[in-house]
PDB file of C-alpha atoms in Angstrom:
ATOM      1  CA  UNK Q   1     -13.922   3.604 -14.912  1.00 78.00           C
ATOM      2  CA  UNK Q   2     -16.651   4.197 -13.420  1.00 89.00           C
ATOM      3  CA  UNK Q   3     -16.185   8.113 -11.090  1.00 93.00           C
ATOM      4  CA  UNK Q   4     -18.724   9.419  -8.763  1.00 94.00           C
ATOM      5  CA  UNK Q   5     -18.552  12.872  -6.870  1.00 96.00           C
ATOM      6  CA  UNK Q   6     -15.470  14.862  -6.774  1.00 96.00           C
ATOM      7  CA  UNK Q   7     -12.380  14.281  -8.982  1.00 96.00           C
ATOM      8  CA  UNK Q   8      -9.181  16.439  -8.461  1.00 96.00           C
ATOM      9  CA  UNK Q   9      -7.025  15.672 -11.874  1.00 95.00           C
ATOM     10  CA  UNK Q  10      -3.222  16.092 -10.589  1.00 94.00           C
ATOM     11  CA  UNK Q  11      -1.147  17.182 -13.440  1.00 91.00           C
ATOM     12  CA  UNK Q  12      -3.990  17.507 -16.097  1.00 88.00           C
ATOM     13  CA  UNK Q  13      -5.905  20.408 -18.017  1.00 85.00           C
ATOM     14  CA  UNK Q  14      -9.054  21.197 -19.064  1.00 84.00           C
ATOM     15  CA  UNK Q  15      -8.390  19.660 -22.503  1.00 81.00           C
ATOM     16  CA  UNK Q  16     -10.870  17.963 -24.805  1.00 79.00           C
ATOM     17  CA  UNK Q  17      -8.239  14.867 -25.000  1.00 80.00           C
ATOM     18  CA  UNK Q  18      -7.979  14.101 -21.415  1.00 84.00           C
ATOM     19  CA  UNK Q  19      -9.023  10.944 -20.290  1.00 86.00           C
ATOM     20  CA  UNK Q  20     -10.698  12.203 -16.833  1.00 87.00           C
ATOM     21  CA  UNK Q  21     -13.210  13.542 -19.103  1.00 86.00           C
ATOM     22  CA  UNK Q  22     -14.250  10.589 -20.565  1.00 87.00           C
ATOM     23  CA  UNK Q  23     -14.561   8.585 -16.979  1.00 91.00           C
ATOM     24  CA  UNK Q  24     -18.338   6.954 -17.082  1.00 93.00           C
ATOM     25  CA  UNK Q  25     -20.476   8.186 -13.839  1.00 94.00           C
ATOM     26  CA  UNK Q  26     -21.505  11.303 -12.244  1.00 94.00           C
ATOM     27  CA  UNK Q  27     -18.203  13.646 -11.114  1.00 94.00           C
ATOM     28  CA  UNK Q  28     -17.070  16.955 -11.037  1.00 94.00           C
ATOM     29  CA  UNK Q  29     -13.426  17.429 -12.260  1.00 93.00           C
ATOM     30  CA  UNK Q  30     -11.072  20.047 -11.095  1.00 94.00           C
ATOM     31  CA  UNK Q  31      -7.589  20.113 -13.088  1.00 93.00           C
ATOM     32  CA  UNK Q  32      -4.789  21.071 -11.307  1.00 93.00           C
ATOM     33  CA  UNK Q  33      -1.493  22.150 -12.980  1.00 92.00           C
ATOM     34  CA  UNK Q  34       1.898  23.793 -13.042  1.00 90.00           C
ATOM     35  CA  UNK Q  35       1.319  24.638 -16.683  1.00 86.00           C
ATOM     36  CA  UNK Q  36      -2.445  25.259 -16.899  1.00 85.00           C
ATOM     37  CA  UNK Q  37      -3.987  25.677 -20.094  1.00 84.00           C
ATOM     38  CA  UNK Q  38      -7.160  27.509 -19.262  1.00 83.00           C
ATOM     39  CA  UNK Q  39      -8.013  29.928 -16.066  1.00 84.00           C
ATOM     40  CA  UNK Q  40     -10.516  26.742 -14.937  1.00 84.00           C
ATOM     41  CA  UNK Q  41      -7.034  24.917 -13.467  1.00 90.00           C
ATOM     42  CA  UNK Q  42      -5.788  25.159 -10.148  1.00 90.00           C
ATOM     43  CA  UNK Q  43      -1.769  26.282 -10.309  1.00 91.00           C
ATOM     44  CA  UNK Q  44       0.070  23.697  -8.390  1.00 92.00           C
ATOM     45  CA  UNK Q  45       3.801  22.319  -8.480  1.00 93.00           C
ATOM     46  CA  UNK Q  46       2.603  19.098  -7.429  1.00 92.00           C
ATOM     47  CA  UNK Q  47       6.697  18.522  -6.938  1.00 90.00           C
ATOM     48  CA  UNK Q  48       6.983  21.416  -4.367  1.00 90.00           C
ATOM     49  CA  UNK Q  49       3.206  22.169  -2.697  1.00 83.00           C
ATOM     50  CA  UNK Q  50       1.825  20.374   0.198  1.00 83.00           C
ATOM     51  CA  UNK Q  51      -2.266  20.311  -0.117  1.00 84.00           C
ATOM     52  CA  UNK Q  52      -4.778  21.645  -2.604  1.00 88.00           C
ATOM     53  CA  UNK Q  53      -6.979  24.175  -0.592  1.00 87.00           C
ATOM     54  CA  UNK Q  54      -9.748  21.141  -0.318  1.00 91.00           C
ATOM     55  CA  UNK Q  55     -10.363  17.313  -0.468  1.00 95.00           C
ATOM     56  CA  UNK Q  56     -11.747  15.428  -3.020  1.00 97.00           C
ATOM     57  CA  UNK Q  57     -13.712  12.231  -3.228  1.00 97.00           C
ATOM     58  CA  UNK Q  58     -11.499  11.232  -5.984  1.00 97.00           C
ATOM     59  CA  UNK Q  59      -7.948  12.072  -7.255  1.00 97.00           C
ATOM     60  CA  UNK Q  60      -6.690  11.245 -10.520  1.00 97.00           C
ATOM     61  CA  UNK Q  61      -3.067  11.179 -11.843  1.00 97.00           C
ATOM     62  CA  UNK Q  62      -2.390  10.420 -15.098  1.00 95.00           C
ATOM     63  CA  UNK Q  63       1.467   9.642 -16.729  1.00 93.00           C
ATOM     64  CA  UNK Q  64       2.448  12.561 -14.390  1.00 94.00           C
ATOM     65  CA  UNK Q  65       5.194  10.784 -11.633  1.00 95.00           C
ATOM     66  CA  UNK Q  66       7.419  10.273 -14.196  1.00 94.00           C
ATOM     67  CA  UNK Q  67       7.913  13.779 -15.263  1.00 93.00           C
ATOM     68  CA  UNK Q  68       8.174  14.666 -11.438  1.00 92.00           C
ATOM     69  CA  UNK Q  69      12.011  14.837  -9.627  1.00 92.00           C
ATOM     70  CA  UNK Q  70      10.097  14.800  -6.118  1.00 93.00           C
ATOM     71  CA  UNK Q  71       7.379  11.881  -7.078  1.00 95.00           C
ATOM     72  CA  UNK Q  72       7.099  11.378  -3.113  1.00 95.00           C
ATOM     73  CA  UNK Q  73       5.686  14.658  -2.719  1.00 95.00           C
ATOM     74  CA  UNK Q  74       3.565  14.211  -5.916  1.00 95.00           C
ATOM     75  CA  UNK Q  75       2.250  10.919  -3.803  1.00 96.00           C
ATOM     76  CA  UNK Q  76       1.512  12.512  -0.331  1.00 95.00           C
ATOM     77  CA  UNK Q  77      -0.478  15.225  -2.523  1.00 95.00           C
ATOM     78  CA  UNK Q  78      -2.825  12.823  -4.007  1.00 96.00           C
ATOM     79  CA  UNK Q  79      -2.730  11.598  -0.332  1.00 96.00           C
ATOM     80  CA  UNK Q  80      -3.422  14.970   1.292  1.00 95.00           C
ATOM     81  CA  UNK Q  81      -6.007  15.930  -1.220  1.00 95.00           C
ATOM     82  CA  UNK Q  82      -8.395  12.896  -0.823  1.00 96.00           C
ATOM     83  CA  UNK Q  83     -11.001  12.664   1.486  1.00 95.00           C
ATOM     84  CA  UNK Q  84     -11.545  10.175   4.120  1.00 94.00           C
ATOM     85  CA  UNK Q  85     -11.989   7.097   2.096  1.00 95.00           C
ATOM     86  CA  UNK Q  86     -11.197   8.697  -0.978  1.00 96.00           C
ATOM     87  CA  UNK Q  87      -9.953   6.999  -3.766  1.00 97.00           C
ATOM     88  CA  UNK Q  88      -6.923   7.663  -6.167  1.00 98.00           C
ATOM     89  CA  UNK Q  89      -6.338   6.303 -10.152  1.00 97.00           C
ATOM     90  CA  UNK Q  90      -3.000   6.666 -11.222  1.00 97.00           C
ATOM     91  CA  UNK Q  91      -1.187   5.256 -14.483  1.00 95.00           C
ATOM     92  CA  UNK Q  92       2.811   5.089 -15.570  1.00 96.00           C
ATOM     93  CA  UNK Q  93       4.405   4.373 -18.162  1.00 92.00           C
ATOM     94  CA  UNK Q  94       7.048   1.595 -17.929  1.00 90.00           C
ATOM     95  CA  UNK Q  95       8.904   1.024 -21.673  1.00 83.00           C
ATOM     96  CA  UNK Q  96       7.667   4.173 -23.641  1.00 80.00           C
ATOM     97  CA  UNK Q  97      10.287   6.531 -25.181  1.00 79.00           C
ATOM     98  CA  UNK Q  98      11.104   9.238 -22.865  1.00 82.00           C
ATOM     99  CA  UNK Q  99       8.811  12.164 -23.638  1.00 82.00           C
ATOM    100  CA  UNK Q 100       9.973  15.771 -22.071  1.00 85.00           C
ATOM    101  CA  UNK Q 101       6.390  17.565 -20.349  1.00 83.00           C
ATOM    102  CA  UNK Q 102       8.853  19.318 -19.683  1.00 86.00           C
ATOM    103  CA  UNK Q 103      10.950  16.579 -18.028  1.00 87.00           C
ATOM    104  CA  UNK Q 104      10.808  13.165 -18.069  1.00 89.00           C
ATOM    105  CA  UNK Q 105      12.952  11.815 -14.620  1.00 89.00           C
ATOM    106  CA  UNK Q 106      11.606   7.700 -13.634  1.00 89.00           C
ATOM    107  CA  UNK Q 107      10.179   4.557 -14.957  1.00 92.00           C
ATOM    108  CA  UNK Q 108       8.377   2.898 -12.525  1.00 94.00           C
ATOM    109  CA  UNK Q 109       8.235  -1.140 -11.115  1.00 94.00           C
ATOM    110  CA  UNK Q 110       5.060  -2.545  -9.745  1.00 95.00           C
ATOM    111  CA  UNK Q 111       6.954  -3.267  -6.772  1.00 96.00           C
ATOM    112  CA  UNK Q 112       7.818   0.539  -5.955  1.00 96.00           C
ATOM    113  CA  UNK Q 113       4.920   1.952  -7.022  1.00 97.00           C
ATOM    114  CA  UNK Q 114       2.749  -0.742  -4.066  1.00 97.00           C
ATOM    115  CA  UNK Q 115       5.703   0.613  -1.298  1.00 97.00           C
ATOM    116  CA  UNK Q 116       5.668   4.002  -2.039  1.00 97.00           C
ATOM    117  CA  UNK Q 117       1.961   3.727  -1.848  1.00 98.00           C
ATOM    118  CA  UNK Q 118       1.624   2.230   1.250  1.00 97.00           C
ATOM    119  CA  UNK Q 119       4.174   4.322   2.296  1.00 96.00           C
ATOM    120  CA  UNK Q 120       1.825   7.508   2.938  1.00 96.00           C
ATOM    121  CA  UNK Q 121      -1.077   4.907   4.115  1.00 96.00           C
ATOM    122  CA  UNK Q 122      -3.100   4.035   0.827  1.00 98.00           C
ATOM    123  CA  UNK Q 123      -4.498   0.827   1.070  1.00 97.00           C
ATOM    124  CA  UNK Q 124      -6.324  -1.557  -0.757  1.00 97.00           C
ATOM    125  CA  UNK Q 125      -3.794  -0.921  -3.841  1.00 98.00           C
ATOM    126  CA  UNK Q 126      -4.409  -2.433  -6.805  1.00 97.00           C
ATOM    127  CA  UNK Q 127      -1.312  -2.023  -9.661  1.00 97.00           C
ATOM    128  CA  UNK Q 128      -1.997  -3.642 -13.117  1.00 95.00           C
ATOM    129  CA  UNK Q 129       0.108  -4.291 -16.392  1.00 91.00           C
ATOM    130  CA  UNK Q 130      -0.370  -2.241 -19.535  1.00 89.00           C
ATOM    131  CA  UNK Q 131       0.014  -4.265 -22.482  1.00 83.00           C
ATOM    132  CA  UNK Q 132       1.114  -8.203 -23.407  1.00 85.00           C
ATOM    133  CA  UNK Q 133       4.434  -8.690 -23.728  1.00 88.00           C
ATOM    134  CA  UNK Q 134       7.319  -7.728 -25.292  1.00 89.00           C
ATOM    135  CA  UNK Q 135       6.521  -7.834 -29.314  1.00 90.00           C
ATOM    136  CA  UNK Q 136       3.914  -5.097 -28.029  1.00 87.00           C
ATOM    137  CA  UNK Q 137       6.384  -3.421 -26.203  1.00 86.00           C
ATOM    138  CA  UNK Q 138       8.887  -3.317 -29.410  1.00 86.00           C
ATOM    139  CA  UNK Q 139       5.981  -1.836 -31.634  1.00 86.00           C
ATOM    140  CA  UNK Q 140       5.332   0.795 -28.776  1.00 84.00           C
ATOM    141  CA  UNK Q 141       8.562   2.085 -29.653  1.00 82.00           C
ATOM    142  CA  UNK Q 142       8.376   2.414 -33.025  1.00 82.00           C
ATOM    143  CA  UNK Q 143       4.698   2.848 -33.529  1.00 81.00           C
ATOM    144  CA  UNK Q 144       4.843   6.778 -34.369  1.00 80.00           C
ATOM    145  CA  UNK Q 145       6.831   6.154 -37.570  1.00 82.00           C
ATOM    146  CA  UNK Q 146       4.539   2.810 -38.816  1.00 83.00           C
ATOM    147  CA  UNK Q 147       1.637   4.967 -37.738  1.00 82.00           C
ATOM    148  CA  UNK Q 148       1.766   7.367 -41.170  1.00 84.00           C
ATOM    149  CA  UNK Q 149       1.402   4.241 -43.537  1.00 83.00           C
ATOM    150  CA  UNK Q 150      -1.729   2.616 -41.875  1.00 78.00           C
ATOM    151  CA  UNK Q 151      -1.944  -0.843 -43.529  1.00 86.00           C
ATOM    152  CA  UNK Q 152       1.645  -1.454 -43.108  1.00 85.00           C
ATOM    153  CA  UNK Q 153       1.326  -0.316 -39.512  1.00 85.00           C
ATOM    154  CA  UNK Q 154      -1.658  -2.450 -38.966  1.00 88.00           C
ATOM    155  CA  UNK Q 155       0.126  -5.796 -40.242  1.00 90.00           C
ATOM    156  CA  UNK Q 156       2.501  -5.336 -37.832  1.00 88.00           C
ATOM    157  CA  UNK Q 157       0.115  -4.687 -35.251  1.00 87.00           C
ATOM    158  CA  UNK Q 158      -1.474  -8.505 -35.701  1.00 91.00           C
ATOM    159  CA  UNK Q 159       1.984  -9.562 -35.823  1.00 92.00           C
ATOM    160  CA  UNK Q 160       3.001  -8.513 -32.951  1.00 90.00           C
ATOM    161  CA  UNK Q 161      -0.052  -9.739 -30.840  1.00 90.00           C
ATOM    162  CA  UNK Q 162      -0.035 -13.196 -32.382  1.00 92.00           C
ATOM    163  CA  UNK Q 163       3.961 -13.486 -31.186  1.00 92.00           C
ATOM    164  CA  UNK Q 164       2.886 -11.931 -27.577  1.00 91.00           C
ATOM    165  CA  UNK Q 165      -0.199 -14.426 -27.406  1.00 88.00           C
ATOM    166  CA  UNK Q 166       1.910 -17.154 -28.613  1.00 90.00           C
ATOM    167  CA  UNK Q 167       4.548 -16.580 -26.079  1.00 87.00           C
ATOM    168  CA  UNK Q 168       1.911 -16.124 -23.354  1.00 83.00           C
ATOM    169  CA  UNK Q 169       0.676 -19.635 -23.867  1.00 82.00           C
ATOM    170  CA  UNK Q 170       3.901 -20.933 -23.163  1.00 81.00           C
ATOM    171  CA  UNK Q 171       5.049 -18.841 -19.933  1.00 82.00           C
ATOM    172  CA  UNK Q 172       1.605 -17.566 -18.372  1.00 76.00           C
ATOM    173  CA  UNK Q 173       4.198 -15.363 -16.103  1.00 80.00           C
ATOM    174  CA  UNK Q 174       5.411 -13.375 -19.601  1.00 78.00           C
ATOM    175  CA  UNK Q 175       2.656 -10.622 -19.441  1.00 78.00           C
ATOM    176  CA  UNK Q 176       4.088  -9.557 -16.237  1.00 83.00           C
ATOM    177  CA  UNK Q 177       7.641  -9.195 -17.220  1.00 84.00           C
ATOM    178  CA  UNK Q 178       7.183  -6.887 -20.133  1.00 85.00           C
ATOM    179  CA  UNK Q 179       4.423  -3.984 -19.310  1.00 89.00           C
ATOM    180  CA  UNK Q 180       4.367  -1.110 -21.115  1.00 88.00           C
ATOM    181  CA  UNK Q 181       2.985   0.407 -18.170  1.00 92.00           C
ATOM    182  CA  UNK Q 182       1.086   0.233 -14.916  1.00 94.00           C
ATOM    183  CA  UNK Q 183      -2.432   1.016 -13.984  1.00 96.00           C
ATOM    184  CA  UNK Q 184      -2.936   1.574 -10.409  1.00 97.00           C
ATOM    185  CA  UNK Q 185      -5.854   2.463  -7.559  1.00 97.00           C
ATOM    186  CA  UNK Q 186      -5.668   2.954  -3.845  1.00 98.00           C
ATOM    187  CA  UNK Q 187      -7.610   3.703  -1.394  1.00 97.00           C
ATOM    188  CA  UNK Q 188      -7.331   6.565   1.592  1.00 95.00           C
ATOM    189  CA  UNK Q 189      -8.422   6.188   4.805  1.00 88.00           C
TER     190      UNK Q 189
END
């Protein structure tokens, strides 16, 4: 991704391992948090508050909806805290083991993630799959246990792509039944 100007990170901290800080371009990030890890973060409950104190060019929010009860109010917020003609950059997981930060509520569809979208007024929403298919999906699941004997993990790693590829040749529609997650823009006017 390429960010310029400002980039409000919704639900992310001021950590080396965050991916806002490895965006390509020219931007300056400010992480806002219900847990922050550093005094640098803004504290929000992005499930309870209504605005940030100002706009941003740019809002980011990373595999945060699904750890959010209230995702709607997560969604105006990114709404409410982008400029006019801002633009948002959202992920979700889809089939990933449920992982507590501190809660872990909703999977999401492609199809609810483009209504509840437009719902606030983003438009020009774009919402692609994560991952290949469903071989890829299975090894996402059990990836953290192959992942401590690394040439046994990496067999099945070719494995699994070869069966996903193989399928894919013969049902072009089979990437888009088995994500392991969804990568999604908008726009704000």
């Amino acid at each position: 991704m390429n960010i310029n100007g400002t980039l409000l990170d919704l639900g992310g901290n001021d950590l080396f391992n965050n991916i806002t800080k490895h965006f390509k371009g020219s931007y300056n990030i400010q992480f806002a948090d219900k847990f922050p890890k550093s005094e640098k973060v803004i504290i929000v409950d992005i499930e309870k508050d209504e605005t940030v104190k100002k706009t941003f060019e740019n809002v980011c929010i990373m595999n945060v909806l699904e750890h959010i009860r209230n995702y709607r109010n997560a969604i105006n917020l990114c709404k409410k805290s982008l400029s006019k003609n801002g633009f948002l950059i959202g992920t979700v997981p889809f089939i990933f083991k449920v992982h507590y930060s501190p809660n872990d509520y909703f999977r999401f569809t492609e199809q609810l993630l483009n209504e509840e979208l437009k719902s606030v007024g983003f438009t020009d929403i774009s919402i692609k799959n994560l991952g290949i298919g469903m071989f890829t999906n299975f090894y996402s699941s059990f990836c953290d246990y192959t992942n401590r004997i690394p040439l046994f993990n990496l067999v099945f790693v070719i494995l699994f792509l070869i069966l996903d590829k193989m399928f894919y040749f013969v049902n072009k529609s089979y990437v888009k039944s088995y994500p392991i997650g969804y990568f999604f823009t908008a726009k704000s006017n």
